[in-house]
PDB file of C-alpha atoms in Angstrom:
ATOM      1  CA  GLY A 546       0.022  -0.009   0.050  1.00 63.00           C
ATOM      2  CA  ALA A 547       0.911   3.570  -0.313  1.00 68.00           C
ATOM      3  CA  VAL A 548       3.388   4.839   2.351  1.00 89.00           C
ATOM      4  CA  VAL A 549       3.906   8.319   3.835  1.00 94.00           C
ATOM      5  CA  SER A 550       6.941   8.826   5.749  1.00 95.00           C
ATOM      6  CA  GLN A 551       7.316  11.495   8.473  1.00 96.00           C
ATOM      7  CA  HIS A 552      10.546  12.435   9.864  1.00 96.00           C
ATOM      8  CA  PRO A 553      11.717  12.903  12.608  1.00 97.00           C
ATOM      9  CA  SER A 554       9.557  10.706  14.710  1.00 96.00           C
ATOM     10  CA  ARG A 555      10.593  12.434  17.954  1.00 97.00           C
ATOM     11  CA  VAL A 556      12.519  15.724  18.281  1.00 97.00           C
ATOM     12  CA  ILE A 557      13.436  17.871  21.351  1.00 97.00           C
ATOM     13  CA  CYS A 558      14.423  21.416  20.808  1.00 96.00           C
ATOM     14  CA  LYS A 559      15.162  24.380  22.866  1.00 97.00           C
ATOM     15  CA  SER A 560      12.821  27.266  23.328  1.00 97.00           C
ATOM     16  CA  GLY A 561      13.405  29.941  20.798  1.00 97.00           C
ATOM     17  CA  THR A 562      14.796  27.631  18.007  1.00 97.00           C
ATOM     18  CA  SER A 563      13.216  26.331  14.847  1.00 97.00           C
ATOM     19  CA  VAL A 564      12.492  22.810  14.028  1.00 98.00           C
ATOM     20  CA  LYS A 565      11.536  21.200  10.751  1.00 98.00           C
ATOM     21  CA  ILE A 566       9.350  18.181  10.177  1.00 98.00           C
ATOM     22  CA  GLU A 567       9.308  16.350   6.865  1.00 97.00           C
ATOM     23  CA  CYS A 568       6.375  14.573   5.294  1.00 96.00           C
ATOM     24  CA  ARG A 569       7.298  12.365   2.191  1.00 96.00           C
ATOM     25  CA  SER A 570       4.909  10.328  -0.088  1.00 93.00           C
ATOM     26  CA  LEU A 571       7.228   7.417  -0.939  1.00 92.00           C
ATOM     27  CA  ASP A 572       5.511   5.736  -3.867  1.00 89.00           C
ATOM     28  CA  PHE A 573       2.923   8.318  -5.237  1.00 89.00           C
ATOM     29  CA  GLN A 574       2.752  11.951  -6.158  1.00 90.00           C
ATOM     30  CA  ALA A 575       0.836  14.177  -3.735  1.00 89.00           C
ATOM     31  CA  THR A 576      -0.287  17.626  -4.904  1.00 85.00           C
ATOM     32  CA  THR A 577      -1.983  18.055  -1.606  1.00 89.00           C
ATOM     33  CA  MET A 578      -0.816  17.261   1.863  1.00 93.00           C
ATOM     34  CA  PHE A 579      -2.361  18.109   5.163  1.00 94.00           C
ATOM     35  CA  TRP A 580      -0.761  18.883   8.519  1.00 96.00           C
ATOM     36  CA  TYR A 581      -2.537  18.182  11.894  1.00 96.00           C
ATOM     37  CA  ARG A 582      -1.844  18.744  15.371  1.00 97.00           C
ATOM     38  CA  GLN A 583      -3.157  16.375  18.122  1.00 96.00           C
ATOM     39  CA  PHE A 584      -3.255  17.185  21.802  1.00 91.00           C
ATOM     40  CA  PRO A 585      -3.414  14.270  24.252  1.00 87.00           C
ATOM     41  CA  LYS A 586      -6.717  12.455  24.302  1.00 85.00           C
ATOM     42  CA  GLN A 587      -8.116  14.750  21.622  1.00 91.00           C
ATOM     43  CA  SER A 588      -8.894  14.495  18.028  1.00 93.00           C
ATOM     44  CA  LEU A 589      -6.822  15.603  14.987  1.00 94.00           C
ATOM     45  CA  MET A 590      -6.836  19.371  14.433  1.00 94.00           C
ATOM     46  CA  LEU A 591      -6.321  20.546  10.917  1.00 94.00           C
ATOM     47  CA  MET A 592      -3.664  23.167  10.766  1.00 96.00           C
ATOM     48  CA  ALA A 593      -3.157  23.711   7.126  1.00 95.00           C
ATOM     49  CA  THR A 594      -3.684  22.214   3.737  1.00 93.00           C
ATOM     50  CA  SER A 595      -0.297  22.207   1.709  1.00 90.00           C
ATOM     51  CA  ASN A 596      -0.513  22.593  -1.972  1.00 88.00           C
ATOM     52  CA  GLU A 597       2.449  21.776  -4.213  1.00 87.00           C
ATOM     53  CA  GLY A 598       3.803  24.918  -5.902  1.00 86.00           C
ATOM     54  CA  SER A 599       1.673  27.282  -4.148  1.00 87.00           C
ATOM     55  CA  LYS A 600       1.034  28.887  -0.635  1.00 90.00           C
ATOM     56  CA  ALA A 601      -0.424  26.735   2.049  1.00 93.00           C
ATOM     57  CA  THR A 602      -3.985  27.377   3.106  1.00 93.00           C
ATOM     58  CA  TYR A 603      -4.108  27.794   6.966  1.00 95.00           C
ATOM     59  CA  GLU A 604      -6.938  27.124   9.227  1.00 94.00           C
ATOM     60  CA  GLN A 605      -8.404  29.975  11.362  1.00 94.00           C
ATOM     61  CA  GLY A 606      -6.362  30.538  14.470  1.00 95.00           C
ATOM     62  CA  VAL A 607      -3.175  28.990  13.046  1.00 96.00           C
ATOM     63  CA  GLU A 608      -0.279  31.315  12.817  1.00 95.00           C
ATOM     64  CA  LYS A 609       1.262  31.112   9.412  1.00 94.00           C
ATOM     65  CA  ASP A 610       4.321  32.937  10.346  1.00 95.00           C
ATOM     66  CA  LYS A 611       5.020  30.486  13.170  1.00 96.00           C
ATOM     67  CA  PHE A 612       4.158  27.276  11.266  1.00 97.00           C
ATOM     68  CA  LEU A 613       5.807  27.631   7.950  1.00 96.00           C
ATOM     69  CA  ILE A 614       4.794  25.047   5.323  1.00 95.00           C
ATOM     70  CA  ASN A 615       6.634  24.411   2.194  1.00 92.00           C
ATOM     71  CA  HIS A 616       5.509  21.935  -0.508  1.00 91.00           C
ATOM     72  CA  ALA A 617       8.255  22.294  -3.088  1.00 84.00           C
ATOM     73  CA  SER A 618       7.885  18.948  -4.830  1.00 91.00           C
ATOM     74  CA  LEU A 619       5.197  16.483  -5.461  1.00 91.00           C
ATOM     75  CA  THR A 620       6.563  14.045  -2.834  1.00 93.00           C
ATOM     76  CA  LEU A 621       7.622  16.398   0.018  1.00 95.00           C
ATOM     77  CA  SER A 622       5.989  18.911   2.288  1.00 95.00           C
ATOM     78  CA  THR A 623       7.772  20.488   5.408  1.00 96.00           C
ATOM     79  CA  LEU A 624       6.421  22.061   8.435  1.00 97.00           C
ATOM     80  CA  THR A 625       8.807  24.409  10.273  1.00 97.00           C
ATOM     81  CA  VAL A 626       7.983  25.443  13.766  1.00 98.00           C
ATOM     82  CA  THR A 627       9.749  28.759  14.205  1.00 97.00           C
ATOM     83  CA  SER A 628      10.734  30.302  17.509  1.00 97.00           C
ATOM     84  CA  ALA A 629       9.355  27.245  19.271  1.00 97.00           C
ATOM     85  CA  HIS A 630       7.919  27.610  22.581  1.00 97.00           C
ATOM     86  CA  PRO A 631       6.932  24.886  25.206  1.00 96.00           C
ATOM     87  CA  GLU A 632       3.319  25.274  24.371  1.00 96.00           C
ATOM     88  CA  ASP A 633       4.145  24.210  20.821  1.00 97.00           C
ATOM     89  CA  SER A 634       5.061  20.823  22.197  1.00 97.00           C
ATOM     90  CA  SER A 635       2.509  18.451  20.637  1.00 96.00           C
ATOM     91  CA  PHE A 636       2.073  15.480  18.211  1.00 97.00           C
ATOM     92  CA  TYR A 637       2.122  16.526  14.536  1.00 98.00           C
ATOM     93  CA  ILE A 638       0.711  14.298  11.779  1.00 97.00           C
ATOM     94  CA  CYS A 639       0.816  14.781   7.989  1.00 96.00           C
ATOM     95  CA  SER A 640      -1.362  13.236   5.408  1.00 93.00           C
ATOM     96  CA  ALA A 641      -1.028  13.097   1.733  1.00 90.00           C
ATOM     97  CA  ARG A 642      -3.455  12.550  -1.073  1.00 85.00           C
ATOM     98  CA  ASP A 643      -2.600  10.381  -3.999  1.00 82.00           C
ATOM     99  CA  SER A 644      -3.057  12.774  -7.101  1.00 75.00           C
ATOM    100  CA  GLY A 645      -3.235   9.945  -9.468  1.00 74.00           C
ATOM    101  CA  GLN A 646      -6.368   8.351  -8.081  1.00 71.00           C
ATOM    102  CA  GLY A 647      -9.950   9.373  -7.560  1.00 65.00           C
ATOM    103  CA  TRP A 648     -10.989  11.145  -4.427  1.00 61.00           C
ATOM    104  CA  GLY A 649     -12.072   9.437  -1.194  1.00 60.00           C
ATOM    105  CA  ASN A 650      -9.766   6.431  -0.982  1.00 61.00           C
ATOM    106  CA  THR A 651      -6.419   7.899  -1.433  1.00 73.00           C
ATOM    107  CA  ILE A 652      -5.410   9.796   1.669  1.00 83.00           C
ATOM    108  CA  TYR A 653      -2.658   8.277   3.599  1.00 89.00           C
ATOM    109  CA  PHE A 654      -1.224   9.319   6.984  1.00 93.00           C
ATOM    110  CA  GLY A 655       2.361   9.629   8.230  1.00 95.00           C
ATOM    111  CA  GLU A 656       3.501   8.044  11.523  1.00 94.00           C
ATOM    112  CA  GLY A 657       3.474  11.360  13.263  1.00 96.00           C
ATOM    113  CA  SER A 658       6.123  13.364  15.029  1.00 97.00           C
ATOM    114  CA  TRP A 659       6.504  14.114  18.790  1.00 97.00           C
ATOM    115  CA  LEU A 660       7.729  17.625  19.276  1.00 97.00           C
ATOM    116  CA  THR A 661       8.975  18.604  22.778  1.00 97.00           C
ATOM    117  CA  VAL A 662      10.163  22.106  23.417  1.00 97.00           C
ATOM    118  CA  VAL A 663      12.233  22.568  26.565  1.00 97.00           C
TER     119      VAL A 663
ATOM    120  CA  ALA W1020     -21.155  23.091   8.162  1.00 76.00           C
ATOM    121  CA  GLN W1021     -19.854  19.722   8.290  1.00 84.00           C
ATOM    122  CA  THR W1022     -19.591  18.040  11.658  1.00 91.00           C
ATOM    123  CA  VAL W1023     -18.906  14.557  13.053  1.00 96.00           C
ATOM    124  CA  THR W1024     -20.092  13.440  16.413  1.00 96.00           C
ATOM    125  CA  GLN W1025     -18.983  10.628  18.458  1.00 97.00           C
ATOM    126  CA  SER W1026     -21.022  10.496  21.654  1.00 96.00           C
ATOM    127  CA  GLN W1027     -19.073   7.797  23.419  1.00 97.00           C
ATOM    128  CA  PRO W1028     -15.745   9.111  24.830  1.00 96.00           C
ATOM    129  CA  GLU W1029     -14.888   5.717  26.230  1.00 97.00           C
ATOM    130  CA  MET W1030     -16.052   2.227  25.943  1.00 97.00           C
ATOM    131  CA  SER W1031     -14.894  -1.241  27.063  1.00 98.00           C
ATOM    132  CA  VAL W1032     -15.607  -4.736  25.823  1.00 98.00           C
ATOM    133  CA  GLN W1033     -14.774  -8.251  27.022  1.00 98.00           C
ATOM    134  CA  GLU W1034     -12.411 -10.034  24.828  1.00 98.00           C
ATOM    135  CA  ALA W1035     -14.257 -12.082  22.112  1.00 98.00           C
ATOM    136  CA  GLU W1036     -17.384 -10.044  22.645  1.00 98.00           C
ATOM    137  CA  THR W1037     -19.035  -7.617  20.143  1.00 98.00           C
ATOM    138  CA  VAL W1038     -19.060  -3.780  20.552  1.00 98.00           C
ATOM    139  CA  THR W1039     -20.646  -1.106  18.509  1.00 98.00           C
ATOM    140  CA  LEU W1040     -19.236   2.490  18.436  1.00 98.00           C
ATOM    141  CA  SER W1041     -21.509   5.254  17.216  1.00 98.00           C
ATOM    142  CA  CYS W1042     -21.034   8.103  14.819  1.00 98.00           C
ATOM    143  CA  THR W1043     -23.339  10.734  13.354  1.00 97.00           C
ATOM    144  CA  TYR W1044     -22.631  13.403  11.046  1.00 96.00           C
ATOM    145  CA  ASP W1045     -24.177  16.505   9.479  1.00 94.00           C
ATOM    146  CA  THR W1046     -23.572  17.622   5.908  1.00 90.00           C
ATOM    147  CA  SER W1047     -25.586  19.058   2.924  1.00 88.00           C
ATOM    148  CA  GLU W1048     -23.390  17.268   0.444  1.00 86.00           C
ATOM    149  CA  SER W1049     -25.179  14.400  -1.522  1.00 84.00           C
ATOM    150  CA  ASN W1050     -21.922  12.535  -2.034  1.00 87.00           C
ATOM    151  CA  TYR W1051     -19.209  11.819   0.354  1.00 91.00           C
ATOM    152  CA  TYR W1052     -17.058   9.232   1.989  1.00 91.00           C
ATOM    153  CA  LEU W1053     -17.102   7.935   5.563  1.00 94.00           C
ATOM    154  CA  PHE W1054     -14.253   6.342   7.432  1.00 94.00           C
ATOM    155  CA  TRP W1055     -13.376   4.675  10.665  1.00 96.00           C
ATOM    156  CA  TYR W1056      -9.658   5.138  11.791  1.00 95.00           C
ATOM    157  CA  LYS W1057      -7.931   3.281  14.626  1.00 96.00           C
ATOM    158  CA  GLN W1058      -5.132   5.109  16.495  1.00 96.00           C
ATOM    159  CA  PRO W1059      -3.349   2.648  18.873  1.00 95.00           C
ATOM    160  CA  PRO W1060      -0.842   4.041  21.379  1.00 91.00           C
ATOM    161  CA  SER W1061       1.734   4.159  18.693  1.00 90.00           C
ATOM    162  CA  ARG W1062      -0.371   7.069  17.289  1.00 92.00           C
ATOM    163  CA  GLN W1063      -0.175   5.639  13.898  1.00 92.00           C
ATOM    164  CA  MET W1064      -3.488   6.327  12.004  1.00 94.00           C
ATOM    165  CA  ILE W1065      -4.838   3.043  10.563  1.00 93.00           C
ATOM    166  CA  LEU W1066      -7.749   2.898   8.238  1.00 92.00           C
ATOM    167  CA  VAL W1067     -10.268   0.390   9.556  1.00 95.00           C
ATOM    168  CA  ILE W1068     -13.054   0.727   7.103  1.00 94.00           C
ATOM    169  CA  ARG W1069     -14.468   3.071   4.414  1.00 92.00           C
ATOM    170  CA  GLN W1070     -17.953   3.642   3.085  1.00 93.00           C
ATOM    171  CA  GLU W1071     -18.967   5.528   0.026  1.00 90.00           C
ATOM    172  CA  ALA W1072     -22.262   7.327   0.603  1.00 91.00           C
ATOM    173  CA  TYR W1073     -23.785   6.316  -2.743  1.00 89.00           C
ATOM    174  CA  LYS W1074     -23.463   2.649  -1.880  1.00 89.00           C
ATOM    175  CA  GLN W1075     -26.242   1.214   0.109  1.00 86.00           C
ATOM    176  CA  GLN W1076     -24.514  -1.892   1.034  1.00 92.00           C
ATOM    177  CA  ASN W1077     -22.674  -1.718   4.339  1.00 95.00           C
ATOM    178  CA  ALA W1078     -18.853  -2.103   4.103  1.00 94.00           C
ATOM    179  CA  THR W1079     -17.277  -4.952   5.875  1.00 95.00           C
ATOM    180  CA  GLU W1080     -13.658  -5.809   6.611  1.00 93.00           C
ATOM    181  CA  ASN W1081     -13.067  -9.216   8.498  1.00 96.00           C
ATOM    182  CA  ARG W1082     -14.314  -8.535  11.997  1.00 97.00           C
ATOM    183  CA  PHE W1083     -15.247  -4.876  11.315  1.00 98.00           C
ATOM    184  CA  SER W1084     -18.495  -3.882   9.712  1.00 97.00           C
ATOM    185  CA  VAL W1085     -20.512  -0.617   9.629  1.00 97.00           C
ATOM    186  CA  ASN W1086     -24.244   0.140   9.817  1.00 97.00           C
ATOM    187  CA  PHE W1087     -24.559   3.122   7.389  1.00 96.00           C
ATOM    188  CA  GLN W1088     -27.927   4.754   7.652  1.00 95.00           C
ATOM    189  CA  LYS W1089     -27.707   7.740   5.071  1.00 94.00           C
ATOM    190  CA  ALA W1090     -31.183   9.312   5.988  1.00 93.00           C
ATOM    191  CA  ALA W1091     -30.389   9.449   9.693  1.00 95.00           C
ATOM    192  CA  LYS W1092     -26.767  10.426   8.987  1.00 95.00           C
ATOM    193  CA  SER W1093     -25.452   7.640  11.173  1.00 97.00           C
ATOM    194  CA  PHE W1094     -22.322   5.510  10.644  1.00 97.00           C
ATOM    195  CA  SER W1095     -21.638   3.114  13.382  1.00 98.00           C
ATOM    196  CA  LEU W1096     -18.786   0.490  13.643  1.00 98.00           C
ATOM    197  CA  LYS W1097     -19.252  -2.868  14.869  1.00 98.00           C
ATOM    198  CA  ILE W1098     -16.330  -4.850  16.000  1.00 98.00           C
ATOM    199  CA  SER W1099     -16.968  -8.668  16.397  1.00 98.00           C
ATOM    200  CA  ASP W1100     -14.818 -11.103  18.496  1.00 98.00           C
ATOM    201  CA  SER W1101     -12.911  -8.310  20.046  1.00 98.00           C
ATOM    202  CA  GLN W1102      -9.248  -8.833  20.579  1.00 98.00           C
ATOM    203  CA  LEU W1103      -6.790  -7.158  22.803  1.00 97.00           C
ATOM    204  CA  GLY W1104      -5.131  -5.451  19.872  1.00 97.00           C
ATOM    205  CA  ASP W1105      -8.301  -3.719  19.212  1.00 98.00           C
ATOM    206  CA  THR W1106      -7.702  -1.460  22.194  1.00 97.00           C
ATOM    207  CA  ALA W1107      -7.209   1.948  20.696  1.00 97.00           C
ATOM    208  CA  MET W1108      -8.776   5.383  19.995  1.00 97.00           C
ATOM    209  CA  TYR W1109     -11.240   5.157  17.175  1.00 98.00           C
ATOM    210  CA  PHE W1110     -12.028   8.170  14.999  1.00 97.00           C
ATOM    211  CA  CYS W1111     -15.037   8.545  12.665  1.00 97.00           C
ATOM    212  CA  ALA W1112     -14.189  10.862   9.792  1.00 94.00           C
ATOM    213  CA  PHE W1113     -15.967  12.266   6.716  1.00 90.00           C
ATOM    214  CA  ILE W1114     -14.803  13.665   3.340  1.00 88.00           C
ATOM    215  CA  PRO W1115     -17.263  15.469   1.090  1.00 84.00           C
ATOM    216  CA  ASN W1116     -16.754  14.523  -2.545  1.00 77.00           C
ATOM    217  CA  THR W1117     -16.430  18.245  -3.534  1.00 72.00           C
ATOM    218  CA  GLY W1118     -14.195  18.928  -0.424  1.00 68.00           C
ATOM    219  CA  ASN W1119     -10.533  18.731   0.313  1.00 70.00           C
ATOM    220  CA  GLN W1120     -10.236  17.720   3.824  1.00 79.00           C
ATOM    221  CA  PHE W1121     -11.251  15.190   6.617  1.00 85.00           C
ATOM    222  CA  TYR W1122     -13.764  16.148   9.303  1.00 90.00           C
ATOM    223  CA  PHE W1123     -12.977  14.020  12.371  1.00 94.00           C
ATOM    224  CA  GLY W1124     -15.015  13.146  15.342  1.00 96.00           C
ATOM    225  CA  THR W1125     -13.716  13.517  18.812  1.00 95.00           C
ATOM    226  CA  GLY W1126     -12.970   9.858  19.156  1.00 96.00           C
ATOM    227  CA  THR W1127     -13.852   6.912  21.167  1.00 97.00           C
ATOM    228  CA  SER W1128     -11.280   5.269  23.355  1.00 97.00           C
ATOM    229  CA  LEU W1129     -11.871   1.457  23.304  1.00 98.00           C
ATOM    230  CA  THR W1130     -10.458  -0.841  25.837  1.00 98.00           C
ATOM    231  CA  VAL W1131     -10.624  -4.622  25.423  1.00 98.00           C
ATOM    232  CA  ILE W1132     -10.581  -6.350  28.647  1.00 98.00           C
ATOM    233  CA  PRO W1133      -9.044  -9.859  28.936  1.00 96.00           C
TER     234      PRO W1133
END
């Protein structure tokens, strides 16, 4: 089946620094990728929709200058948390849509990334 | 507005028994897809089952089946012969055919008791 790889799976960074999380579609092209944040015992919260070659679409309340998203190729989207603070500590998950297939059965999730800001 | 509601925050079931998780949704779309995802402690999102709204027949995948009631906008998941490995968070999700994103429910934490 289709695979989405997310890296790193765990990262610890110091407050004030930036950290980048990668989301790669390994065996399909993805013009659209999605970034979610998940707090403990809660559902996935969509942060932004990443579109290859264009600007990401951010959900209301998500700071676009803090959570930088780049989707420079059909297989890679990156989320950079800038000037990280302890409250940014969370579980981040990406998903990618297989552009070559019809809608509805072609969205695959990465393994997620734990970010801890100390 | 599109919403997905899971009214059971936590459930438990004895091993080998059957359990049903409920999900309702609200949409004005006529065609859409419904999903159940399992999220074990590893946090990996695992697709359990998928239903296309234009299909009347309920989807089944081995021990997992759904009861899809389109008029009632209900999409429950039945797990038969529950196994310890079924212990996880379960999320109901919805994608409109014309849309571009998942709408997730708040999740049901299922514990299978040995």
